[in-house]
Amino acid sequence: MLFDERPKARREDLFDRVKEVSEVIDAIDKGRPIIVLSGIRRIGKTSVLLVALNEVNVDSVLIDCRALKENYGRRELYALFSTAFSSKLDKLRDVLKGIRGVSIMGNYVELKWSGRDYLSLTELFDKLNRRRLVIALDEAQRLRGPLANEVKDAIAHAYDYDRNLTFILTGSEVGLLHELLNVDDEESPLYGRYYHEVALGRFSVDESEEFLRRGFSELSISVSDDVITSIAEYFDGIPGWLTLAGNVYAGTRDLSQVRETAIKIAMSEIENLIRVKERTSPIVARRYETVLRCIANGSNSWGRVLRCLEDEEGSTISSSVLHNIITNLEKLSIIKDYEFLDPIYREASKRLKG
Ligand SMILES: Nc1ncnc2c1ncn2[C@@H]1O[C@H](COP(=O)(O)OP(=O)(O)OP(=O)(O)O)[C@@H](O)[C@H]1O
Ligand SMILES: [Mg+2]
């Protein structure tokens, strides 16, 4: 079902993405050490990843890094790995059995994260390397934080020595993901390591319309061409929004409710993001809101955003302050060149108080 809101895992549920899925499968088959799957939120990264992993003839574990809090510790990180291994125990039992620091209790795998028998990630990867395995880290930019270098050291070690392992990293905050990998920085553990990147783009208007038609037809709902065109144009080829829109329209037959539901979701995502900033400084958090609102209302250059922010605050703002905010919004894949990458985020930002 196209309008199923969970990430798709089977090829028959996935609309198009033929090229991208093949590219990921091909990179796995070639035994590439690191594959990066990048693209803005809701573009279909997890779906492409799951379909590719389902189709390759190699065992895999999927680690959902979105579950990590900002200042996660080793306990949380290892718990995430444990959960991932536990869910694949039927396939991985023989590899995991006998590794010092790994206990298998019933259907649960426990990794020792401290004390005697502590198992470092480097050791773990070396042991897993006994046979071919894909380790997928979904939303890998969340690995940033105090343990980032430990994780990167382990991946760098595996890159050099563990030829049987392939890492796939996905990320919707694309700038942060590249910053985590930081292959151009001599100080970075992953310096000089090549990775194969598959970037997911949006659907064209035609593809979006086709997606919607097929989705409605699966639900045996007949919808006019006007409605299809209007949804396709409004959601700008982002499959996650098209899926949501299809569901809401199927339930309400009301276009304004479709838009309103999406904007409310985007609002709460932006507010969550700003709440993170608020913990450091309420003033900075408010500035993020103002900058987003200025750009949403058409300030499309450095000078215009600066003037808009200064007008709002009634005082002079140093350029380094604004530079920081703009750079961070870019790294989060919210804006690029003073434009929103997601039109729903733009609509939601117009409503921010600031
Ligand atoms: N090609 C596709 N065909 C059918 N449904 C899709 C496709 N791509 C994405 N979707 C749907 O869109 C939504 C978002 O997809 P998915 O979770 O795979 O994207 P994502 O890029 O991983 O998102 P996020 O950044 O939020 O993790 C899901 O409901 C999924 O089912
Ligand atoms: Mg995802």
Tab-separated table of C-alpha atoms and ligand atoms in Angstrom:
chain	number	residue	atom	x	y	z
A	1	MET	CA	0.000	0.000	0.000
A	2	LEU	CA	1.547	3.279	-1.136
A	3	PHE	CA	-0.201	5.338	1.545
A	4	ASP	CA	1.033	3.157	4.402
A	5	GLU	CA	2.789	5.688	6.631
A	6	ARG	CA	5.522	3.356	7.830
A	7	PRO	CA	8.760	3.174	5.848
A	8	LYS	CA	8.314	0.691	3.009
A	9	ALA	CA	10.342	-2.490	3.196
A	10	ARG	CA	9.207	-4.370	0.085
A	11	ARG	CA	9.881	-3.431	-3.508
A	12	GLU	CA	6.205	-3.789	-4.469
A	13	ASP	CA	5.222	-1.131	-1.920
A	14	LEU	CA	7.884	1.317	-3.065
A	15	PHE	CA	7.067	3.829	-5.744
A	16	ASP	CA	9.925	4.114	-8.263
A	17	ARG	CA	13.420	4.646	-6.684
A	18	VAL	CA	14.584	1.845	-8.974
A	19	LYS	CA	17.882	3.558	-9.702
A	20	GLU	CA	18.627	4.428	-6.092
A	21	VAL	CA	17.809	0.959	-4.769
A	22	SER	CA	20.032	-0.619	-7.442
A	23	GLU	CA	22.823	1.778	-6.624
A	24	VAL	CA	22.732	0.804	-2.954
A	25	ILE	CA	22.538	-2.913	-3.795
A	26	ASP	CA	25.388	-2.561	-6.245
A	27	ALA	CA	27.567	-0.755	-3.693
A	28	ILE	CA	26.859	-3.511	-1.143
A	29	ASP	CA	27.642	-6.217	-3.710
A	30	LYS	CA	30.929	-4.510	-4.484
A	31	GLY	CA	31.753	-4.640	-0.784
A	32	ARG	CA	32.150	-0.890	-0.410
A	33	PRO	CA	33.117	0.000	3.156
A	34	ILE	CA	30.855	3.051	3.585
A	35	ILE	CA	27.679	3.990	1.738
A	36	VAL	CA	25.862	7.227	2.568
A	37	LEU	CA	22.163	7.675	1.833
A	38	SER	CA	21.279	11.333	2.142
A	39	GLY	CA	18.206	13.493	1.618
A	40	ILE	CA	15.809	15.778	3.456
A	41	ARG	CA	13.221	14.496	5.921
A	42	ARG	CA	10.446	12.310	4.487
A	43	ILE	CA	12.213	11.839	1.166
A	44	GLY	CA	12.306	8.043	1.557
A	45	LYS	CA	15.787	7.181	2.882
A	46	THR	CA	14.663	4.529	5.347
A	47	SER	CA	12.369	2.981	2.724
A	48	VAL	CA	15.122	2.767	0.089
A	49	LEU	CA	17.484	1.366	2.717
A	50	LEU	CA	15.024	-1.307	3.887
A	51	VAL	CA	14.109	-2.396	0.367
A	52	ALA	CA	17.790	-2.656	-0.591
A	53	LEU	CA	18.640	-4.624	2.582
A	54	ASN	CA	15.710	-6.947	1.933
A	55	GLU	CA	16.920	-7.697	-1.552
A	56	VAL	CA	20.637	-8.250	-1.048
A	57	ASN	CA	21.950	-11.626	-0.189
A	58	VAL	CA	23.870	-10.393	2.819
A	59	ASP	CA	22.850	-10.273	6.487
A	60	SER	CA	22.304	-6.849	7.964
A	61	VAL	CA	21.551	-5.052	11.222
A	62	LEU	CA	19.715	-1.752	11.335
A	63	ILE	CA	20.542	0.651	14.121
A	64	ASP	CA	18.102	3.523	14.527
A	65	CYS	CA	20.225	6.383	15.855
A	66	ARG	CA	17.180	8.661	16.065
A	67	ALA	CA	16.577	7.043	19.450
A	68	LEU	CA	19.792	8.611	20.813
A	69	LYS	CA	19.506	11.694	22.979
A	70	GLU	CA	21.820	14.625	22.419
A	71	ASN	CA	24.393	13.736	25.071
A	72	TYR	CA	24.006	10.002	24.882
A	73	GLY	CA	26.429	7.815	26.763
A	74	ARG	CA	27.987	4.429	26.080
A	75	ARG	CA	25.156	2.664	27.938
A	76	GLU	CA	22.555	4.114	25.535
A	77	LEU	CA	24.692	3.476	22.469
A	78	TYR	CA	25.303	-0.158	23.412
A	79	ALA	CA	21.624	-0.631	24.270
A	80	LEU	CA	20.811	0.452	20.714
A	81	PHE	CA	23.274	-2.050	19.236
A	82	SER	CA	21.915	-4.742	21.590
A	83	THR	CA	18.336	-4.126	20.428
A	84	ALA	CA	19.406	-4.251	16.787
A	85	PHE	CA	21.339	-7.508	17.213
A	86	SER	CA	18.511	-9.043	19.246
A	87	SER	CA	16.058	-8.436	16.415
A	88	LYS	CA	18.360	-10.346	14.041
A	89	LEU	CA	19.405	-13.073	16.421
A	90	ASP	CA	18.128	-15.864	14.172
A	91	LYS	CA	20.661	-14.821	11.514
A	92	LEU	CA	23.523	-13.666	13.729
A	93	ARG	CA	23.547	-16.106	16.630
A	94	ASP	CA	26.538	-18.055	15.316
A	95	VAL	CA	28.620	-14.914	14.738
A	96	LEU	CA	27.768	-13.402	18.115
A	97	LYS	CA	28.219	-16.630	20.090
A	98	GLY	CA	31.507	-16.820	21.917
A	99	ILE	CA	32.465	-13.141	21.573
A	100	ARG	CA	33.855	-11.942	24.903
A	101	GLY	CA	31.526	-9.243	26.248
A	102	VAL	CA	28.496	-10.493	24.333
A	103	SER	CA	25.895	-12.503	26.253
A	104	ILE	CA	22.922	-14.094	24.600
A	105	MET	CA	20.023	-14.611	26.977
A	106	GLY	CA	17.010	-16.178	25.363
A	107	ASN	CA	16.171	-13.801	22.531
A	108	TYR	CA	18.165	-10.908	23.874
A	109	VAL	CA	21.753	-9.917	23.170
A	110	GLU	CA	23.627	-7.924	25.780
A	111	LEU	CA	26.849	-6.058	25.031
A	112	LYS	CA	29.122	-5.222	27.960
A	113	TRP	CA	29.551	-1.479	27.900
A	114	SER	CA	31.877	-1.115	30.878
A	115	GLY	CA	33.770	-3.023	33.567
A	116	ARG	CA	35.379	-6.423	33.154
A	117	ASP	CA	34.773	-8.016	29.753
A	118	TYR	CA	34.051	-4.563	28.312
A	119	LEU	CA	33.755	-4.852	24.570
A	120	SER	CA	34.990	-1.936	22.470
A	121	LEU	CA	33.239	-1.201	19.190
A	122	THR	CA	36.514	-1.849	17.377
A	123	GLU	CA	36.720	-5.349	18.888
A	124	LEU	CA	33.059	-5.940	18.137
A	125	PHE	CA	33.508	-5.002	14.472
A	126	ASP	CA	36.632	-7.206	14.209
A	127	LYS	CA	34.646	-10.169	15.530
A	128	LEU	CA	31.637	-9.490	13.289
A	129	ASN	CA	34.003	-9.430	10.347
A	130	ARG	CA	34.134	-13.236	10.461
A	131	ARG	CA	31.442	-13.113	7.830
A	132	ARG	CA	29.871	-10.629	5.450
A	133	LEU	CA	27.577	-8.160	7.236
A	134	VAL	CA	25.946	-4.792	6.518
A	135	ILE	CA	25.673	-2.448	9.496
A	136	ALA	CA	23.117	0.273	8.734
A	137	LEU	CA	23.055	3.378	10.929
A	138	ASP	CA	19.810	5.234	10.273
A	139	GLU	CA	19.970	8.991	11.016
A	140	ALA	CA	23.674	8.640	11.740
A	141	GLN	CA	24.190	12.374	12.403
A	142	ARG	CA	22.662	11.623	15.810
A	143	LEU	CA	25.931	9.883	16.665
A	144	ARG	CA	27.448	13.347	17.094
A	145	GLY	CA	28.239	14.029	20.697
A	146	PRO	CA	30.790	12.940	23.282
A	147	LEU	CA	31.178	9.448	21.807
A	148	ALA	CA	31.327	10.486	18.152
A	149	ASN	CA	35.085	10.003	17.893
A	150	GLU	CA	34.928	6.573	19.504
A	151	VAL	CA	32.325	5.475	16.952
A	152	LYS	CA	34.246	7.051	14.066
A	153	ASP	CA	37.541	5.485	15.212
A	154	ALA	CA	35.832	2.098	15.176
A	155	ILE	CA	34.339	2.694	11.703
A	156	ALA	CA	37.726	3.939	10.431
A	157	HIS	CA	39.394	0.810	11.828
A	158	ALA	CA	36.751	-1.378	10.183
A	159	TYR	CA	37.229	0.542	6.931
A	160	ASP	CA	40.916	-0.398	6.952
A	161	TYR	CA	40.827	-3.947	8.320
A	162	ASP	CA	37.335	-5.466	8.278
A	163	ARG	CA	36.781	-6.172	4.619
A	164	ASN	CA	33.572	-8.108	5.281
A	165	LEU	CA	31.754	-5.162	6.809
A	166	THR	CA	29.788	-2.524	4.917
A	167	PHE	CA	28.412	0.472	6.785
A	168	ILE	CA	25.407	2.346	5.441
A	169	LEU	CA	24.748	5.718	7.023
A	170	THR	CA	21.579	7.676	6.358
A	171	GLY	CA	20.849	11.226	7.426
A	172	SER	CA	18.177	13.850	6.937
A	173	GLU	CA	20.317	16.598	8.426
A	174	VAL	CA	22.709	16.290	5.555
A	175	GLY	CA	25.221	18.965	6.590
A	176	LEU	CA	25.516	17.431	10.039
A	177	LEU	CA	26.035	13.993	8.528
A	178	HIS	CA	28.855	15.255	6.306
A	179	GLU	CA	30.316	17.082	9.276
A	180	LEU	CA	30.262	13.850	11.273
A	181	LEU	CA	32.110	11.980	8.539
A	182	ASN	CA	34.464	14.895	7.949
A	183	VAL	CA	36.662	13.007	5.518
A	184	ASP	CA	38.449	16.203	4.434
A	185	ASP	CA	39.749	17.105	7.869
A	186	GLU	CA	43.163	15.701	8.794
A	187	GLU	CA	42.127	15.648	12.448
A	188	SER	CA	39.111	13.451	11.745
A	189	PRO	CA	39.330	9.667	12.315
A	190	LEU	CA	37.735	9.125	8.894
A	191	TYR	CA	40.133	11.478	7.101
A	192	GLY	CA	40.775	10.445	3.513
A	193	ARG	CA	38.261	7.586	3.498
A	194	TYR	CA	36.131	7.487	0.382
A	195	TYR	CA	32.422	6.877	0.714
A	196	HIS	CA	29.821	6.206	-1.934
A	197	GLU	CA	26.904	8.634	-1.605
A	198	VAL	CA	23.404	8.075	-2.918
A	199	ALA	CA	21.424	11.328	-2.673
A	200	LEU	CA	17.643	11.019	-2.770
A	201	GLY	CA	15.843	13.805	-4.598
A	202	ARG	CA	12.179	14.724	-4.765
A	203	PHE	CA	9.622	13.365	-7.233
A	204	SER	CA	8.703	15.480	-10.270
A	205	VAL	CA	5.136	16.855	-10.460
A	206	ASP	CA	4.235	14.032	-12.876
A	207	GLU	CA	5.669	11.392	-10.558
A	208	SER	CA	3.865	12.922	-7.570
A	209	GLU	CA	0.567	12.832	-9.459
A	210	GLU	CA	1.165	9.239	-10.476
A	211	PHE	CA	2.022	8.364	-6.862
A	212	LEU	CA	-1.240	9.903	-5.639
A	213	ARG	CA	-3.360	8.309	-8.360
A	214	ARG	CA	-1.955	4.900	-7.614
A	215	GLY	CA	-2.392	5.380	-3.853
A	216	PHE	CA	-6.029	6.474	-4.168
A	217	SER	CA	-6.758	3.694	-6.610
A	218	GLU	CA	-5.384	1.125	-4.108
A	219	LEU	CA	-7.946	2.482	-1.650
A	220	SER	CA	-10.623	2.385	-4.389
A	221	ILE	CA	-11.279	6.092	-3.963
A	222	SER	CA	-11.941	8.241	-6.985
A	223	VAL	CA	-10.378	11.689	-6.745
A	224	SER	CA	-10.591	14.512	-9.280
A	225	ASP	CA	-7.584	15.621	-11.347
A	226	ASP	CA	-7.772	19.061	-9.732
A	227	VAL	CA	-7.289	17.627	-6.278
A	228	ILE	CA	-4.411	15.416	-7.464
A	229	THR	CA	-2.665	18.384	-9.114
A	230	SER	CA	-3.237	20.600	-6.157
A	231	ILE	CA	-1.738	18.099	-3.657
A	232	ALA	CA	1.176	17.309	-5.993
A	233	GLU	CA	2.049	20.987	-6.368
A	234	TYR	CA	1.646	21.889	-2.730
A	235	PHE	CA	3.864	19.101	-1.370
A	236	ASP	CA	6.669	19.581	-3.883
A	237	GLY	CA	7.547	15.957	-4.589
A	238	ILE	CA	8.302	14.896	-1.001
A	239	PRO	CA	6.900	11.345	-0.722
A	240	GLY	CA	6.345	11.435	3.043
A	241	TRP	CA	4.061	14.471	2.694
A	242	LEU	CA	2.300	12.928	-0.300
A	243	THR	CA	1.642	9.819	1.777
A	244	LEU	CA	0.254	11.871	4.644
A	245	ALA	CA	-1.811	14.002	2.270
A	246	GLY	CA	-3.265	10.895	0.610
A	247	ASN	CA	-4.296	9.521	3.993
A	248	VAL	CA	-5.821	12.736	5.295
A	249	TYR	CA	-7.660	13.402	2.042
A	250	ALA	CA	-8.990	9.857	1.958
A	251	GLY	CA	-10.426	10.422	5.442
A	252	THR	CA	-11.712	13.988	5.132
A	253	ARG	CA	-12.033	14.888	1.420
A	254	ASP	CA	-10.937	18.325	2.541
A	255	LEU	CA	-7.841	19.929	0.992
A	256	SER	CA	-7.508	22.658	3.581
A	257	GLN	CA	-7.440	20.030	6.306
A	258	VAL	CA	-4.709	18.189	4.410
A	259	ARG	CA	-2.557	21.331	4.401
A	260	GLU	CA	-3.365	22.240	7.978
A	261	THR	CA	-2.435	18.773	9.277
A	262	ALA	CA	0.928	18.875	7.501
A	263	ILE	CA	1.708	22.412	8.716
A	264	LYS	CA	0.907	21.448	12.319
A	265	ILE	CA	3.288	18.484	12.115
A	266	ALA	CA	6.033	20.677	10.638
A	267	MET	CA	5.404	23.301	13.353
A	268	SER	CA	5.899	20.773	16.099
A	269	GLU	CA	9.111	19.504	14.469
A	270	ILE	CA	10.490	23.049	14.243
A	271	GLU	CA	9.443	23.763	17.813
A	272	ASN	CA	11.273	20.651	19.006
A	273	LEU	CA	14.351	21.817	17.228
A	274	ILE	CA	14.135	25.245	18.785
A	275	ARG	CA	13.494	23.740	22.224
A	276	VAL	CA	16.948	22.144	21.945
A	277	LYS	CA	18.442	25.627	21.388
A	278	GLU	CA	16.329	27.017	24.216
A	279	ARG	CA	18.104	24.788	26.705
A	280	THR	CA	21.332	26.642	25.861
A	281	SER	CA	19.904	30.140	25.477
A	282	PRO	CA	16.319	31.401	25.196
A	283	ILE	CA	17.550	34.499	23.311
A	284	VAL	CA	19.258	32.381	20.667
A	285	ALA	CA	16.165	30.172	20.392
A	286	ARG	CA	13.987	33.210	19.753
A	287	ARG	CA	16.446	34.394	17.098
A	288	TYR	CA	16.171	31.078	15.274
A	289	GLU	CA	12.404	31.554	15.173
A	290	THR	CA	12.747	35.116	13.902
A	291	VAL	CA	15.250	34.156	11.207
A	292	LEU	CA	13.020	31.315	10.025
A	293	ARG	CA	10.005	33.626	9.940
A	294	CYS	CA	11.978	36.322	8.047
A	295	ILE	CA	13.092	33.813	5.393
A	296	ALA	CA	9.588	32.321	5.171
A	297	ASN	CA	8.228	35.793	4.504
A	298	GLY	CA	10.636	36.410	1.641
A	299	SER	CA	13.939	37.692	3.067
A	300	ASN	CA	16.067	35.911	0.502
A	301	SER	CA	19.537	37.374	1.003
A	302	TRP	CA	22.015	37.983	3.812
A	303	GLY	CA	21.242	41.720	3.898
A	304	ARG	CA	17.472	41.199	3.934
A	305	VAL	CA	17.545	38.615	6.712
A	306	LEU	CA	19.884	40.819	8.781
A	307	ARG	CA	17.626	43.859	8.361
A	308	CYS	CA	14.523	41.816	9.175
A	309	LEU	CA	16.128	40.375	12.333
A	310	GLU	CA	17.375	43.802	13.444
A	311	ASP	CA	13.940	45.346	12.850
A	312	GLU	CA	12.328	42.617	14.931
A	313	GLU	CA	14.787	42.925	17.793
A	314	GLY	CA	15.140	46.702	17.561
A	315	SER	CA	18.914	46.478	17.901
A	316	THR	CA	22.066	45.827	15.895
A	317	ILE	CA	22.974	42.164	15.414
A	318	SER	CA	26.573	41.109	14.846
A	319	SER	CA	27.170	39.280	11.606
A	320	SER	CA	28.771	36.317	13.405
A	321	VAL	CA	25.499	35.733	15.292
A	322	LEU	CA	23.483	35.589	12.095
A	323	HIS	CA	26.176	33.601	10.303
A	324	ASN	CA	25.937	30.916	12.987
A	325	ILE	CA	22.177	30.649	12.726
A	326	ILE	CA	22.144	30.484	8.913
A	327	THR	CA	24.952	27.896	8.821
A	328	ASN	CA	23.188	25.715	11.365
A	329	LEU	CA	19.867	25.908	9.517
A	330	GLU	CA	21.724	24.827	6.383
A	331	LYS	CA	23.432	21.919	8.146
A	332	LEU	CA	20.020	20.798	9.408
A	333	SER	CA	18.816	20.785	5.766
A	334	ILE	CA	16.073	23.275	6.569
A	335	ILE	CA	17.245	26.030	4.237
A	336	LYS	CA	19.679	26.462	1.378
A	337	ASP	CA	20.520	29.812	-0.208
A	338	TYR	CA	17.814	31.534	1.866
A	339	GLU	CA	15.091	29.177	0.574
A	340	PHE	CA	13.279	26.449	2.477
A	341	LEU	CA	13.977	22.930	1.214
A	342	ASP	CA	10.521	21.861	2.341
A	343	PRO	CA	7.570	24.125	1.480
A	344	ILE	CA	5.620	22.906	4.522
A	345	TYR	CA	8.439	24.037	6.796
A	346	ARG	CA	8.155	27.453	5.125
A	347	GLU	CA	4.413	27.641	5.797
A	348	ALA	CA	4.949	26.491	9.383
A	349	SER	CA	7.735	29.058	9.910
A	350	LYS	CA	5.418	31.900	8.921
A	351	ARG	CA	3.458	31.087	12.067
A	352	LEU	CA	6.416	31.173	14.454
A	353	LYS	CA	6.193	33.884	17.055
A	354	GLY	CA	9.895	34.655	17.409
B	1	LIG	N1	9.265	5.718	-2.953
B	1	LIG	C1	8.278	5.626	-2.052
B	1	LIG	N2	7.172	4.904	-2.306
B	1	LIG	C2	6.170	4.806	-1.407
B	1	LIG	N3	6.178	5.414	-0.222
B	1	LIG	C3	7.251	6.160	0.086
B	1	LIG	C4	8.357	6.296	-0.802
B	1	LIG	N4	9.276	7.081	-0.230
B	1	LIG	C5	8.780	7.420	0.956
B	1	LIG	N5	7.569	6.872	1.173
B	1	LIG	C6	6.710	7.070	2.356
B	1	LIG	O1	7.016	8.358	2.845
B	1	LIG	C7	7.201	8.365	4.264
B	1	LIG	C8	8.638	8.739	4.581
B	1	LIG	O2	9.476	7.728	4.098
B	1	LIG	P1	10.777	7.262	4.877
B	1	LIG	O3	10.477	7.120	6.327
B	1	LIG	O4	11.347	6.121	4.150
B	1	LIG	O5	11.653	8.578	4.620
B	1	LIG	P2	12.914	9.115	5.373
B	1	LIG	O6	13.669	9.918	4.399
B	1	LIG	O7	13.607	7.997	6.059
B	1	LIG	O8	12.217	10.056	6.438
B	1	LIG	P3	12.832	10.608	7.804
B	1	LIG	O9	13.818	11.630	7.427
B	1	LIG	O10	11.637	11.186	8.511
B	1	LIG	O11	13.437	9.456	8.530
B	1	LIG	C9	6.775	6.961	4.710
B	1	LIG	O12	5.409	7.012	4.988
B	1	LIG	C10	7.020	6.100	3.482
B	1	LIG	O13	6.161	5.007	3.484
B	2	MG	MG	14.089	7.654	8.019
